[in-house]
mmCIF file of C-alpha atoms in Angstrom:
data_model
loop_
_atom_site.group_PDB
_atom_site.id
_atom_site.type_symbol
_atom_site.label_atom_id
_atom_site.label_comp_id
_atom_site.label_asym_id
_atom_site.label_seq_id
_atom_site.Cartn_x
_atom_site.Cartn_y
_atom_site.Cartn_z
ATOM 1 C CA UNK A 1 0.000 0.000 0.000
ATOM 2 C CA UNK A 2 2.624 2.402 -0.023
ATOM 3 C CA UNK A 3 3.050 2.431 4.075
ATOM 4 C CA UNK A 4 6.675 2.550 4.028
ATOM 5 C CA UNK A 5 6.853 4.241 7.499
ATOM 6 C CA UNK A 6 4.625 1.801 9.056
ATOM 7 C CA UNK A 7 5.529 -1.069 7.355
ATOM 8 C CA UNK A 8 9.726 0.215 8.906
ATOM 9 C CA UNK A 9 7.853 0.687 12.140
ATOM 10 C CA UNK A 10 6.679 -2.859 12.496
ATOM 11 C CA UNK A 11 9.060 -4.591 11.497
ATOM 12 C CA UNK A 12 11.551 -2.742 13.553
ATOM 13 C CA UNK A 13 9.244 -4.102 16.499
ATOM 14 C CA UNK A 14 8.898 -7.189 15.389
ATOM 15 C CA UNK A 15 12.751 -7.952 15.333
ATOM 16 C CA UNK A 16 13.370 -6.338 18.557
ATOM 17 C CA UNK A 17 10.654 -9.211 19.228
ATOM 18 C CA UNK A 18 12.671 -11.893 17.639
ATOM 19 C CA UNK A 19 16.033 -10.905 16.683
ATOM 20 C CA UNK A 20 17.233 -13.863 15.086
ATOM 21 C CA UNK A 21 14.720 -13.743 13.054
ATOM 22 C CA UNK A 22 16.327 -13.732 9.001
ATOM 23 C CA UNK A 23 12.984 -13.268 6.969
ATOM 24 C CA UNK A 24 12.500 -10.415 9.506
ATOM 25 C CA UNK A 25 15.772 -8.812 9.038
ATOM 26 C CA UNK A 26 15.856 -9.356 4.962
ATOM 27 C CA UNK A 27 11.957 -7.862 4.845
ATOM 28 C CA UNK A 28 13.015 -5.075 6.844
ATOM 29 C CA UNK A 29 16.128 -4.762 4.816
ATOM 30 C CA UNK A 30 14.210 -4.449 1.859
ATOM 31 C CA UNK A 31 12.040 -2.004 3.214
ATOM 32 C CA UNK A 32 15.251 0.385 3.829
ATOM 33 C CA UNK A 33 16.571 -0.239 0.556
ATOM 34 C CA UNK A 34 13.212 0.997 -1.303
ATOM 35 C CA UNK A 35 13.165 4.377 1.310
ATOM 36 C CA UNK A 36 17.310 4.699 -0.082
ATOM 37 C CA UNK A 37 18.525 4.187 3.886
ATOM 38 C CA UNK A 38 21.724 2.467 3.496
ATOM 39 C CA UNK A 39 23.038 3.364 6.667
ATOM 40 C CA UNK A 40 20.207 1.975 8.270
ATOM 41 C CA UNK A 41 20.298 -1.477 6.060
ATOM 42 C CA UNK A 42 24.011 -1.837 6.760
ATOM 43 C CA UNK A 43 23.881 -1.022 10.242
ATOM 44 C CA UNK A 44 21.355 -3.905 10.941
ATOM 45 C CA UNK A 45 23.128 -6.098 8.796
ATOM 46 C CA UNK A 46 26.083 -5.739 10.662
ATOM 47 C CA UNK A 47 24.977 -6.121 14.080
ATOM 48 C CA UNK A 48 23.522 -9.551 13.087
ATOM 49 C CA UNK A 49 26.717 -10.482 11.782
ATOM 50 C CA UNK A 50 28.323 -9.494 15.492
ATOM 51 C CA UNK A 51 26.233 -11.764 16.893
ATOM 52 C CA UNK A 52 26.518 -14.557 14.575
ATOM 53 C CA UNK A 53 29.584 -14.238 11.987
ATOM 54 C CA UNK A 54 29.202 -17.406 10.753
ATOM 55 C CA UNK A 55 26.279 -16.057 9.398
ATOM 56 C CA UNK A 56 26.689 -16.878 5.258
ATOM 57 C CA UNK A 57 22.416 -15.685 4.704
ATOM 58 C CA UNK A 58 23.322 -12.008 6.307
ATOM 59 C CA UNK A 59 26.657 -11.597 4.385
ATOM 60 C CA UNK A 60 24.717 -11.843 1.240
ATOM 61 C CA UNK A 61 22.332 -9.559 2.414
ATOM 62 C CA UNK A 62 24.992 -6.820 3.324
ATOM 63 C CA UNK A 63 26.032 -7.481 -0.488
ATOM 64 C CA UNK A 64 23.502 -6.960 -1.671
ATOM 65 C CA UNK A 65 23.251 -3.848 0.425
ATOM 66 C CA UNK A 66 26.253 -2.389 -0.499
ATOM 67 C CA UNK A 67 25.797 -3.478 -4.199
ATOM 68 C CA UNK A 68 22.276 -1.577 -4.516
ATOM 69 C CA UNK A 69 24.621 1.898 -3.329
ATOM 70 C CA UNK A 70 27.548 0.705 -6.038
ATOM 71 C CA UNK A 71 30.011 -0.267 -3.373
ATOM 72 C CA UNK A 72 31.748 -2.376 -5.456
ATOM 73 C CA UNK A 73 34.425 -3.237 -3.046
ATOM 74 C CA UNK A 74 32.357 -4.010 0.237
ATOM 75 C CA UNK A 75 29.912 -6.151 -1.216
ATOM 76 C CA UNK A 76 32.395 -8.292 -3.249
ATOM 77 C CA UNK A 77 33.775 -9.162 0.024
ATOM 78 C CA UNK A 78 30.563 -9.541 1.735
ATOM 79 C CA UNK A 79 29.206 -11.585 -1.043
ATOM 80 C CA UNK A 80 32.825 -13.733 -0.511
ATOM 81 C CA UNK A 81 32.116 -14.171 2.925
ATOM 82 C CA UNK A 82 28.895 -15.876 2.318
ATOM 83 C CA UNK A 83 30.235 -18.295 -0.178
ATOM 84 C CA UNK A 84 33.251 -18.927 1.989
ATOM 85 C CA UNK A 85 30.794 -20.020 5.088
ATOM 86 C CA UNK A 86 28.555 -21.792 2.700
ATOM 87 C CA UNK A 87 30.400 -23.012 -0.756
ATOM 88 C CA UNK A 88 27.150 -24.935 -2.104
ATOM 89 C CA UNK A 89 24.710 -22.469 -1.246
ATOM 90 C CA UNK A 90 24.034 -20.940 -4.846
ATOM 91 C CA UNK A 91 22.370 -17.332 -4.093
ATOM 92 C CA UNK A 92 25.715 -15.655 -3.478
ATOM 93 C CA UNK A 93 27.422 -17.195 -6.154
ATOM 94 C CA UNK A 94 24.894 -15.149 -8.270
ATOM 95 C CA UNK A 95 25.297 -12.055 -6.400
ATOM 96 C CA UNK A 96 29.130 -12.164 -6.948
ATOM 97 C CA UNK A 97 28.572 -12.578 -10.678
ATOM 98 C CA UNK A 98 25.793 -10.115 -10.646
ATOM 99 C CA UNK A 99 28.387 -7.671 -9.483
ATOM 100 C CA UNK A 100 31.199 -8.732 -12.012
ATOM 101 C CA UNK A 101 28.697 -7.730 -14.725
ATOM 102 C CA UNK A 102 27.655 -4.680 -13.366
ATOM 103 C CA UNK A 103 30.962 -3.370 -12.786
ATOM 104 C CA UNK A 104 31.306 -4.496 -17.086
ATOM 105 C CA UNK A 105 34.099 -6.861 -15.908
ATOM 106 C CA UNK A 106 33.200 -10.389 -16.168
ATOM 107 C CA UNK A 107 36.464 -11.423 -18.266
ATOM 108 C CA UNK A 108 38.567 -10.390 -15.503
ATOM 109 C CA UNK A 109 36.535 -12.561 -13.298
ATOM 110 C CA UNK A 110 36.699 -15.670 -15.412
ATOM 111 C CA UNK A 111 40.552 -15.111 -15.636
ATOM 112 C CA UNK A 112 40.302 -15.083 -11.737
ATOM 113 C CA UNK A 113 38.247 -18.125 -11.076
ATOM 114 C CA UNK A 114 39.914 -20.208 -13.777
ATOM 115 C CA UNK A 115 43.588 -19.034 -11.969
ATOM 116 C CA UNK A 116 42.195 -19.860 -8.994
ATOM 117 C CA UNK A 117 40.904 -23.847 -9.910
ATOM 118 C CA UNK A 118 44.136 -24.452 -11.644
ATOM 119 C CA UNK A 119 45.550 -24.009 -8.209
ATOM 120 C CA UNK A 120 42.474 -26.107 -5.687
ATOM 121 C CA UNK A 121 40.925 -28.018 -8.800
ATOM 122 C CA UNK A 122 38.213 -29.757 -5.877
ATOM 123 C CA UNK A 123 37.090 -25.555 -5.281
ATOM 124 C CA UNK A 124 33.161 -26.450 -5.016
ATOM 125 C CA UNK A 125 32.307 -23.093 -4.486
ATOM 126 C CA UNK A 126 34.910 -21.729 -7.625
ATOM 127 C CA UNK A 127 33.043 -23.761 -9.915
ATOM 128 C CA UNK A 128 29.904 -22.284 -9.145
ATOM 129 C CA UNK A 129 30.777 -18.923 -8.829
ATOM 130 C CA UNK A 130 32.468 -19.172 -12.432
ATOM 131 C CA UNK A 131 29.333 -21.357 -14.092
ATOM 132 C CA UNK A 132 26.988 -18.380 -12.716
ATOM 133 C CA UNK A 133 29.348 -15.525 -14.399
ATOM 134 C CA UNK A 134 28.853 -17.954 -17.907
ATOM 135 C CA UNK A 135 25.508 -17.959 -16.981
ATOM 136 C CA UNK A 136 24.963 -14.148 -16.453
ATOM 137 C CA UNK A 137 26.408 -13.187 -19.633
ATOM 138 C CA UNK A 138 24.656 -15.410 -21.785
ATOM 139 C CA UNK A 139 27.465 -18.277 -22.263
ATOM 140 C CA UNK A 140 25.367 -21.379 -21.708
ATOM 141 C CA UNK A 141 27.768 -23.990 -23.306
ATOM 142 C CA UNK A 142 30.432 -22.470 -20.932
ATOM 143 C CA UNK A 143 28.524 -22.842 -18.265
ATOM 144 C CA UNK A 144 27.572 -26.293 -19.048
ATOM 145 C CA UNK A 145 31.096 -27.254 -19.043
ATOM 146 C CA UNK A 146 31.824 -25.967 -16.175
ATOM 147 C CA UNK A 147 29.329 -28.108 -14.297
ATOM 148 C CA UNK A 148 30.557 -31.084 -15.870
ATOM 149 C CA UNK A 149 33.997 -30.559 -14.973
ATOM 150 C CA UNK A 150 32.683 -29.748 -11.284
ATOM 151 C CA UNK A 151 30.551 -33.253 -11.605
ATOM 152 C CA UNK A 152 33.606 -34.913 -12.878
ATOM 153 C CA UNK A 153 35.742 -34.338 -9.750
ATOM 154 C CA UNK A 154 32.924 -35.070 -7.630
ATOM 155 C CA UNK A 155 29.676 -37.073 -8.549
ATOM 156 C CA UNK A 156 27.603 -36.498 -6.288
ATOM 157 C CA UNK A 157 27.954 -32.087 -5.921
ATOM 158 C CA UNK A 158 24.517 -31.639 -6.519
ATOM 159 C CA UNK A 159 24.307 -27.988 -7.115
ATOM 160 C CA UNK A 160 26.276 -28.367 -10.109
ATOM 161 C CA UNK A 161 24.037 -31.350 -11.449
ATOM 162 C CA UNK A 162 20.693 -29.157 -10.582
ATOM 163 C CA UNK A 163 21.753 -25.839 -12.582
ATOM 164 C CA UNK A 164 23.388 -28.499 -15.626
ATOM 165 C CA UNK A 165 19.817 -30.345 -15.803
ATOM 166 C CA UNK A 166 18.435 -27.162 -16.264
ATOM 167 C CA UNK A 167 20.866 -25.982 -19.020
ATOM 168 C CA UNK A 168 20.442 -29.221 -20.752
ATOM 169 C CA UNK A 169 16.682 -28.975 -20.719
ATOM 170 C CA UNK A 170 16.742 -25.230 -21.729
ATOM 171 C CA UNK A 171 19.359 -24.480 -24.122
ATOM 172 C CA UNK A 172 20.514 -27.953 -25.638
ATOM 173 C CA UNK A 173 17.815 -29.525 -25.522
ATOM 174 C CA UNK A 174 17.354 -32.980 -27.466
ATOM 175 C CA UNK A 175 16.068 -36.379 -26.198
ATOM 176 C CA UNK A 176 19.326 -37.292 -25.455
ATOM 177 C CA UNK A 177 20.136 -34.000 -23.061
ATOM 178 C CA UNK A 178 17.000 -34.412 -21.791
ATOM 179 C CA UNK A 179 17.343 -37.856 -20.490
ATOM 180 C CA UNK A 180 20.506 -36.858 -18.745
ATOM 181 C CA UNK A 181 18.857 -33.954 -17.391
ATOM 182 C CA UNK A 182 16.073 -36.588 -16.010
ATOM 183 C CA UNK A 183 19.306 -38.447 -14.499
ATOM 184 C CA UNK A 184 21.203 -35.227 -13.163
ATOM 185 C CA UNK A 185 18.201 -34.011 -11.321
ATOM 186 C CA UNK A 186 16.672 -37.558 -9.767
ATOM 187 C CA UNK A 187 20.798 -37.592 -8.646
ATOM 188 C CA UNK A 188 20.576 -33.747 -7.102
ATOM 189 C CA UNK A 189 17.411 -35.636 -5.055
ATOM 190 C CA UNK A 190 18.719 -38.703 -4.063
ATOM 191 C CA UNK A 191 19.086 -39.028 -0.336
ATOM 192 C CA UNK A 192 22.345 -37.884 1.312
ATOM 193 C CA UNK A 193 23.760 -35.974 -1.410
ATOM 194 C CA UNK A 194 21.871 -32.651 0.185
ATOM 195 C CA UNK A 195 23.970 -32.584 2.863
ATOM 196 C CA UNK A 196 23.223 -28.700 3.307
ATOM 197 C CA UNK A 197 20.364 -27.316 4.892
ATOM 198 C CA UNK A 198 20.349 -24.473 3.010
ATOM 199 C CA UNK A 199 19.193 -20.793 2.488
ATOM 200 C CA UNK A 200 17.406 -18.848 -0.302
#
């Protein structure tokens, strides 16, 4: 409706309520985004982090903070954070490429992940992060190899055989891509290879 004050109001009393509350904190996040309150956004994002820094769902938020003002620097290393604390969790590996392409330097990026494989090849969190920036800037065959080589060190890295099920199924699609997308997503669900409880 347009209530931005009162909407601010509440939800500022309903996290002094509940403070560990996330959708709480990322609603009310939001909220100061739309008004253009930075300040405010960072400063709550922050003080959750102080009391929990192991906190990868807040980090991304802070990113994403700091990205909506054109930090550049801060929310690459918040978004880094996040993926650091949680590797398979996919919604900062997004943001990070998000930011690569805003800034109109995605090559640089790619240089930096490939550099960076070449030296821990088993990176879970590298792949991703460089099959996203593919992903972001239209490069779907990149991408797609970039799974696979991620699948090929390790099987059963679900993440990586979600998002390549989906590539197969909507940009190479033929009955043969589609069968293994069939087979990479019933393996993304079997039981035990989730072995994240994860956010976003």
């Amino acid at each position: 409706k347009g209530q931005k004050k009162e909407a601010i109001a509440l939800l500022e009393k309903g996290i002094a309520a509940n403070r560990n509350s996330l959708p709480l904190i990322s609603a009310l996040t939001q909220v100061y985004l739309v008004e253009k309150q930075y300040d405010k956004a960072i400063a709550l994002c922050e003080k959750r982090i102080a009391e929990n820094p192991r906190d990868a769902f807040t980090y991304n938020l802070l990113g994403r903070v700091y990205l909506a003002r054109k930090d550049f620097a801060p929310a690459e290393k918040a978004f880094n954070q996040a993926i650091a604390l949680n590797p398979e969790w996919l919604t900062p590996h997004n943001s990070l490429a998000a930011l690569y392409v805003l800034q109109g330097k995605p090559e640089g990026a790619i240089t930096k992940f490939e550099e960076a494989l070449k030296v821990d090849p088993d990176s879970a969190g590298t792949y991703l992060s460089l099959a996203m920036l593919y992903e972001q800037t239209g490069r779907y065959e990149q991408a797609m190899a970039v799974y696979e080589r991620a699948l090929a060190r390790n099987d059963k890295f679900w993440p990586a055989a979600n998002n390549l099920a989906f590539l197969l199924s909507e940009h190479a699609s033929s009955p043969e891509n589609l069968d293994r997308a069939l087979k990479l997503v019933q393996q993304a669900q079997a039981p035990g290879v989730r072995g994240l409880d994860l956010l976003g």
